[in-house]
C-alpha positions as a printed NumPy array, in Angstrom:
array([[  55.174,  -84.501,  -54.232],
       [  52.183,  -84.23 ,  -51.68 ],
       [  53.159,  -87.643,  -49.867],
       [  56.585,  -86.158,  -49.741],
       [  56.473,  -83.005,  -48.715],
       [  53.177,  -83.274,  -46.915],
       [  52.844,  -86.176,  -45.4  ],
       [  56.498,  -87.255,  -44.725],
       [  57.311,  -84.112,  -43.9  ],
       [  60.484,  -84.188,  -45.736],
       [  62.446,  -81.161,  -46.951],
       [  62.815,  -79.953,  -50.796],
       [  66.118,  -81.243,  -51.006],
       [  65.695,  -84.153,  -48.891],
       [  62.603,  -85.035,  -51.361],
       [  64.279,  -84.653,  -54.646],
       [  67.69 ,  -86.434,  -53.508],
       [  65.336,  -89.694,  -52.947],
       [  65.236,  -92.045,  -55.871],
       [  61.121,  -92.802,  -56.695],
       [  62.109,  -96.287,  -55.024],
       [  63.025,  -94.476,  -51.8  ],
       [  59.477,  -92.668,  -51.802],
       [  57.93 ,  -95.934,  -53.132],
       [  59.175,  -97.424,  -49.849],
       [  58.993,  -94.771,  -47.61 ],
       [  54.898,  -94.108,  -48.271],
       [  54.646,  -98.167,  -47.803],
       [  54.652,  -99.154,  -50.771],
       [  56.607, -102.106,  -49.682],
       [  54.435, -103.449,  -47.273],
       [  53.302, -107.092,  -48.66 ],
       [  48.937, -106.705,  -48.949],
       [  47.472, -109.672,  -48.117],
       [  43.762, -108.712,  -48.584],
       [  42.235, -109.342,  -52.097],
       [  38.474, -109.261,  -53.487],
       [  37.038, -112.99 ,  -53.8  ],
       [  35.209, -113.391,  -57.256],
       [  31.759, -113.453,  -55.442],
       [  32.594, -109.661,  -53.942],
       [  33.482, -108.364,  -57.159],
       [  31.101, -110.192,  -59.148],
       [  28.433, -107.393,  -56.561],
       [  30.189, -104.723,  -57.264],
       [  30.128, -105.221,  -60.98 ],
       [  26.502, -105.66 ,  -60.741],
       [  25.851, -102.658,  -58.676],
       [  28.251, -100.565,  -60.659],
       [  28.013, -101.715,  -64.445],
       [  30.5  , -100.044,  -66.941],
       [  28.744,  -98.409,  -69.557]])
């Protein structure tokens, strides 16, 4: 509701007439990533921030 209303800007009814695809696009959720973590970054970060 926040990206909606907030940050889109977009009216109560305008917001709840838009299928969750419609928001999905609309806060970029369609926008192909290209960036990923290599093995060797997350292999650090797993180090540096062990679960349990």
């Amino acid at each position: 509701m926040h990206a909606g209303l907030c940050l889109l800007r977009l009216s109560a009814p305008q917001f709840w007439a838009m299928t969750p695809r419609e928001l999905f696009a609309a806060t970029g959720g369609l926008i192909k990533r290209t960036t990923s973590i290599e093995r060797a970054g997350l292999e650090t970060l797993m180090l540096a921030f062990p679960d349990g």
